[in-house]
XYZ file of C-alpha atoms in Angstrom:
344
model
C 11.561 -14.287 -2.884
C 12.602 -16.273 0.355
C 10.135 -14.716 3.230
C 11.904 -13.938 6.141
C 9.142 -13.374 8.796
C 5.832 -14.899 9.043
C 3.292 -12.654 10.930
C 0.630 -15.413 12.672
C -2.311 -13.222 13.521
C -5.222 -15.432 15.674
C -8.661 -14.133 15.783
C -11.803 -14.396 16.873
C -14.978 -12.142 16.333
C -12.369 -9.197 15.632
C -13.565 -8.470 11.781
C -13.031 -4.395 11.937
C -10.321 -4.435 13.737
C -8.277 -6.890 11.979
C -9.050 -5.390 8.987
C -7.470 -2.590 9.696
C -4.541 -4.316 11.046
C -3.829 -6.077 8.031
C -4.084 -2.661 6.261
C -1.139 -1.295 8.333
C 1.042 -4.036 7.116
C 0.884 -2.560 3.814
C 2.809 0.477 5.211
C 5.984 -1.420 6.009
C 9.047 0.878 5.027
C 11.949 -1.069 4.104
C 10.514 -4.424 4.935
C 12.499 -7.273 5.141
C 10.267 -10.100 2.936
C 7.756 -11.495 5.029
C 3.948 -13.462 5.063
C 0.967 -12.717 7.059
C -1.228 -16.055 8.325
C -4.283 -15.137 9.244
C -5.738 -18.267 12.027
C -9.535 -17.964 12.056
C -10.198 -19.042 15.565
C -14.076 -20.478 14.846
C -15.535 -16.759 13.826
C -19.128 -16.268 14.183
C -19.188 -12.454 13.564
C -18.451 -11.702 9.356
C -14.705 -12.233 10.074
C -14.209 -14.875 7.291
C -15.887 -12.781 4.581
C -13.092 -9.939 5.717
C -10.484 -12.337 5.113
C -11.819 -13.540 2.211
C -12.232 -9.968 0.664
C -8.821 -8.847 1.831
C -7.345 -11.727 0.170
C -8.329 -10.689 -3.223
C -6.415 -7.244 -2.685
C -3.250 -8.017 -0.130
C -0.182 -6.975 -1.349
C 1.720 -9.175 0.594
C 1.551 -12.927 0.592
C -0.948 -13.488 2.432
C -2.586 -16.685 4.080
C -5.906 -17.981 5.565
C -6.237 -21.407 8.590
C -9.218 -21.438 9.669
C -10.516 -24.041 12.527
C -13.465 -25.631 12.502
C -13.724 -25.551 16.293
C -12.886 -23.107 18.991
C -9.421 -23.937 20.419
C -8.474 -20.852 21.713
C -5.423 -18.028 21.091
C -2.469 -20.646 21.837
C -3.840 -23.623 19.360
C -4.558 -20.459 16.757
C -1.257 -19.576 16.908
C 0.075 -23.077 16.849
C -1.747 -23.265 13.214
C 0.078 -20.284 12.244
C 3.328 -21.610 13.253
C 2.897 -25.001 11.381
C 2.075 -23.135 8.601
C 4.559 -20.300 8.701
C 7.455 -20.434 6.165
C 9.566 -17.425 7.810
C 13.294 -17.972 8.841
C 11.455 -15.455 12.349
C 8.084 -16.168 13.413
C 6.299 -12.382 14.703
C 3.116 -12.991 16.530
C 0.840 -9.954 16.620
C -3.198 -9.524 17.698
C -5.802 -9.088 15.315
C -6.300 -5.468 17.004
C -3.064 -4.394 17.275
C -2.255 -1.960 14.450
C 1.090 -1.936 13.479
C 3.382 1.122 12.243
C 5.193 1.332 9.082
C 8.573 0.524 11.373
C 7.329 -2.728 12.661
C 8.942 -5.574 10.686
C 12.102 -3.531 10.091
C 12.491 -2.992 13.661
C 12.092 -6.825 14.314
C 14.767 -7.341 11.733
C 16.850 -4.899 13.108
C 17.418 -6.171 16.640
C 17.493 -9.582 15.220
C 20.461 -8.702 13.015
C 21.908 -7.190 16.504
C 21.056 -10.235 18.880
C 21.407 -13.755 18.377
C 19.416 -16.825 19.554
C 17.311 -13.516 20.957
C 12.938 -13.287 21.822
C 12.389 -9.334 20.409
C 9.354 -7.892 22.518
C 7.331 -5.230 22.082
C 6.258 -4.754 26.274
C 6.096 -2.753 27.837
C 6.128 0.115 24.916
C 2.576 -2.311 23.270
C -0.274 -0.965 25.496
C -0.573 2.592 24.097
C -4.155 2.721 23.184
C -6.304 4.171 20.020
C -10.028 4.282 19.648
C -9.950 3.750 15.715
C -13.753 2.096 16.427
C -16.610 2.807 18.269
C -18.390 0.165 20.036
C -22.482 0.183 21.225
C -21.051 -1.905 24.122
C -18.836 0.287 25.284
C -19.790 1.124 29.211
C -20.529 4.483 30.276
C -16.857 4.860 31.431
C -15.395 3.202 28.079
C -17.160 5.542 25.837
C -16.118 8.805 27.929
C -12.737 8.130 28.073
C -12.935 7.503 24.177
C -14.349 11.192 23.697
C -12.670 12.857 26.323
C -9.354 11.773 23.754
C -10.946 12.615 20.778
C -12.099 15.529 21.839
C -8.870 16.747 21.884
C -7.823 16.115 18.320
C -11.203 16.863 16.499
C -12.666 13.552 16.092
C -15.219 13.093 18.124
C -18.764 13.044 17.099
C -21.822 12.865 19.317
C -23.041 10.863 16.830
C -21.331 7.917 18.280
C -23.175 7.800 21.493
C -26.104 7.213 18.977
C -24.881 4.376 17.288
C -26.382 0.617 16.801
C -23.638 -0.862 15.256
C -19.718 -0.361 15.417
C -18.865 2.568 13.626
C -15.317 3.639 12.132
C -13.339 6.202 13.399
C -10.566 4.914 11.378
C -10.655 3.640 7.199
C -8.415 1.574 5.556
C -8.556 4.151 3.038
C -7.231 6.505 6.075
C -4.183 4.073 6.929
C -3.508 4.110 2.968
C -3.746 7.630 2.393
C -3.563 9.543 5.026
C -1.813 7.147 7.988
C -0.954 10.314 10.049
C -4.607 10.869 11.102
C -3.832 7.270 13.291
C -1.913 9.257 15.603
C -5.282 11.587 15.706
C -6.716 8.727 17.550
C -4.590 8.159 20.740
C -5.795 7.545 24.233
C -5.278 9.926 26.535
C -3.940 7.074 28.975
C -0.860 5.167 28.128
C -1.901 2.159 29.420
C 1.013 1.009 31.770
C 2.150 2.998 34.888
C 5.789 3.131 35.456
C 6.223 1.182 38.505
C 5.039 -2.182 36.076
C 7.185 -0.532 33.092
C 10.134 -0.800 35.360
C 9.525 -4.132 36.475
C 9.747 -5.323 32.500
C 13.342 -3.929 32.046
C 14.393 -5.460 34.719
C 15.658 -8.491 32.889
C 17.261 -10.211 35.929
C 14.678 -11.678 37.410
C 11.916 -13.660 34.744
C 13.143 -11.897 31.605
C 10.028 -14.406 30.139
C 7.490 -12.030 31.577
C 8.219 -10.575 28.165
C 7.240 -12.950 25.911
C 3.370 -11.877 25.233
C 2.170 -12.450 21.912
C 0.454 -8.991 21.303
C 3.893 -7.760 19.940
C 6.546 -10.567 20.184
C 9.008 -12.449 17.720
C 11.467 -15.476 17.420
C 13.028 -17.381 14.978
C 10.854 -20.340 14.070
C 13.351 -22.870 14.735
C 12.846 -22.165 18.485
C 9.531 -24.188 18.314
C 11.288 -27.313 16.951
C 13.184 -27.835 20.232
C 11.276 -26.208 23.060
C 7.384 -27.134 21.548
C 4.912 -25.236 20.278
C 1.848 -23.543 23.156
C 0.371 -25.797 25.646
C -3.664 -25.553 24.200
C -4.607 -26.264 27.578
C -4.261 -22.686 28.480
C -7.185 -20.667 27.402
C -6.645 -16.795 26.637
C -5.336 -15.045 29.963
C -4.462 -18.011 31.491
C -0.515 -17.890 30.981
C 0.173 -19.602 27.789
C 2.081 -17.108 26.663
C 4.103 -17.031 30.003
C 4.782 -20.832 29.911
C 6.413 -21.256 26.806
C 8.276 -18.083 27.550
C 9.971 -19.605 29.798
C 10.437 -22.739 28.133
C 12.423 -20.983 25.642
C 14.156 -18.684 28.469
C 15.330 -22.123 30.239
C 16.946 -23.278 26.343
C 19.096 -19.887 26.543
C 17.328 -17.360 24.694
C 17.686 -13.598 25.442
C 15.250 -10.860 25.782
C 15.207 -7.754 24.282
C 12.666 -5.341 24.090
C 11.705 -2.800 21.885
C 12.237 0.372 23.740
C 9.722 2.228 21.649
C 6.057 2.205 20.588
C 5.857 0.172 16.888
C 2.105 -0.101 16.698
C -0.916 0.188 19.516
C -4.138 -1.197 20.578
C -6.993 -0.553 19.302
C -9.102 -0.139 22.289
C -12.340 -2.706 22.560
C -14.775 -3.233 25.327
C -13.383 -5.016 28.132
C -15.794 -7.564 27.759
C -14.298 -8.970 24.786
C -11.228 -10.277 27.117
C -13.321 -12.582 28.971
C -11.996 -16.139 28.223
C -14.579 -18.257 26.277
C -14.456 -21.259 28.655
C -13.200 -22.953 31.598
C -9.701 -22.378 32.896
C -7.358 -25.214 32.979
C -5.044 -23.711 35.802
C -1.634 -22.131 35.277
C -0.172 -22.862 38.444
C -1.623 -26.519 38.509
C 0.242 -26.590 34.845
C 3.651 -25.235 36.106
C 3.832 -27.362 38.867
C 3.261 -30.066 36.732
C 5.370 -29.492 33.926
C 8.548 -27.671 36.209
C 8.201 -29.379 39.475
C 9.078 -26.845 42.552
C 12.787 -26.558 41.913
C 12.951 -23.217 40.747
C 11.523 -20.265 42.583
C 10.898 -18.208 39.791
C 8.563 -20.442 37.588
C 6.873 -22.170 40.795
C 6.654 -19.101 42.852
C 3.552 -18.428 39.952
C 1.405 -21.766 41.349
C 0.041 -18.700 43.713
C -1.822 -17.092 40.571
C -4.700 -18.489 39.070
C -3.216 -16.958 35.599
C -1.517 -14.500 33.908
C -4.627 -12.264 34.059
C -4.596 -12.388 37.853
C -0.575 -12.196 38.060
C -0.668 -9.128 35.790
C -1.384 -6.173 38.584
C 1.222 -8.183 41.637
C 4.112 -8.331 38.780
C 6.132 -5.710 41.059
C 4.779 -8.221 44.258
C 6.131 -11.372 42.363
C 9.842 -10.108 41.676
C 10.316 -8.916 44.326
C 9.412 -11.928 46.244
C 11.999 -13.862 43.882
C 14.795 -11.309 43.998
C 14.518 -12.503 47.773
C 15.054 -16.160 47.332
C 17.267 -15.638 44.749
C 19.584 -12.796 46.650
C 18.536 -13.605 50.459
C 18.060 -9.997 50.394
C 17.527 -8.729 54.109
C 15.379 -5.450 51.808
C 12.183 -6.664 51.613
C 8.911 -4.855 51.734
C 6.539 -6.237 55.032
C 3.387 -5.378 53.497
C 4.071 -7.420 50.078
C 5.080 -10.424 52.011
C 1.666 -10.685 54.280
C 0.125 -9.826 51.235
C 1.857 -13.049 49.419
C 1.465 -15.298 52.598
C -2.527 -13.781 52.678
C -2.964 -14.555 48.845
C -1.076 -18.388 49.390
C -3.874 -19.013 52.060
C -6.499 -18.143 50.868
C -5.638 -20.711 47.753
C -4.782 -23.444 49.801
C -8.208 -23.468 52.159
């Protein structure tokens, strides 16, 4: 059986959740053949004995890299990619829970697009609580009941707990997947003035290539490189080889609807686990300041601080691209404000 996608999942302390992740693959409906690598990103938590265990029982092929060092979500997923075997590579997060659409629906828009990145954003950031976590804050945890509340599933219990405790079972997803729909957040997780930004594939189309839903066809790596392991979680490393492959011609096309969610964490767990190297110190370097649209970004820190002032940023490069007299005031000071402040 020649695989035609190979699903590189990194991770890093995510044991539960991934576990239930790689459970949802075994849903697929009408899947075209594909592999699921598994790139341990230096685990301390019991991670490896998950992966380990699952191994035994996946009914998929299924594959295990683990690094002996912490490198980080791009070098993770560069390990995947080297070992990957699919025609399509599909990266997805270890706590992003897939529905039983999600490699056909890759395959599908494949079929219909050529030389084409599929994304899942905007339509990834719908949120379940499938876990409860001790170190959840005060406003974490109440959002969690306040939406489980509403379906039946919350137990005061939870507030009681010392360890993370499942809302969710694998033997749920096998048996009884509708009960993942149960477990929705109340919030959707992107507000529509950001959605709209996304579709507007005019202006940096390679905002779209983020790795918690997002798939090409290997080959792509071969020419354009694989992620720059400088760039630590948050930092833009998805961003930057986005638009590496948006500068070699590919197209963009997103998913316009929901093909699995996130299974909501504590906030916490995004922190990056060391020093920055910095994105727009890297994009200078690498792209020089000929085009607006990549260089415009040197303002940001990272993707992480880019990600609320996406609406700000295209705008600003709709005007040097269009010398568009319809501009907003207030965004401008705000970008000359922000570019000040970084240079003193």
């Amino acid at each position: 059986m020649e695989i035609l996608f190979s699903v590189v999942i990194p991770v890093h302390n995510r044991a539960e959740q991934l576990l239930l992740t790689l459970t949802s693959f075994e849903k697929q409906i009408n899947p075209q053949p594909f592999e699921v690598i598994v790139v341990n990103d230096s685990s301390t938590d019991h991670t490896i004995e998950v992966l380990n265990n699952y191994s035994t029982e996946a009914p998929y092929p299924f594959s295990i890299v683990s690094l002996e060092n912490r490198k980080g979500p791009g070098a993770a997923r560069n390990a995947g990619i080297q070992k990957a075997i699919g025609k399509y590579v599909i990266f997805c997060d270890a706590d992003y829970l897939v529905l039983p659409n999600f490699i056909e629906t890759h395959h599908h828009l494949h079929l219909k697009h050529e030389k084409a990145v599929v994304s899942g954003t905007p339509f990834c950031y719908k949120g379940i609580y499938s876990l409860y976590f001790p170190s959840f804050s005060a406003w974490e945890a109440s959002i969690m009941k306040q939406s489980l509340k509403k379906t039946g599933l919350w137990k005061n219990s939870y507030f009681k707990a010392s360890e993370i405790t499942s809302v969710l079972t694998q033997k749920d997803i096998r048996n009884n997947f509708d009960k993942v729909y149960k477990t929705l957040s109340q919030y959707d997780g992107m507000d529509d003035s950001l959605r709209k930004e996304f579709y507007d594939l005019t202006v940096a189309p390679w905002l779209l290539f983020i790795t918690r839903n997002v798939s090409v066809e290997r080959s792509a790596f071969e020419k354009n490189g694989l992620f720059d392991e400088r760039l630590i979680r948050g930092s833009g490393e998805d961003w930057e080889l986005g638009y590496r492959l948006y500068r070699d011609g590919y197209q963009f096309v997103i998913i316009e609807k929901e093909i699995g969610y996130h299974q909501e964490h504590p906030n916490e767990y995004r922190k990056p686990f060391k020093t920055l190297v910095s994105f727009s110190g890297l994009v200078a370097e690498r792209f020089g300041k000929e085009d607006p649209e990549i260089f415009l970004l040197s303002i940001w820190d990272s993707s992480d601080d880019l990600w609320k002032d996406i609406p700000i940023y295209k705008n600003i490069v709709r005007l040097f691209r269009y010398n568009t007299s319809d501009y907003n005031l207030e965004q401008m000071k705000y970008l000359l404000k922000k570019s000040c402040q970084k240079i003193l």
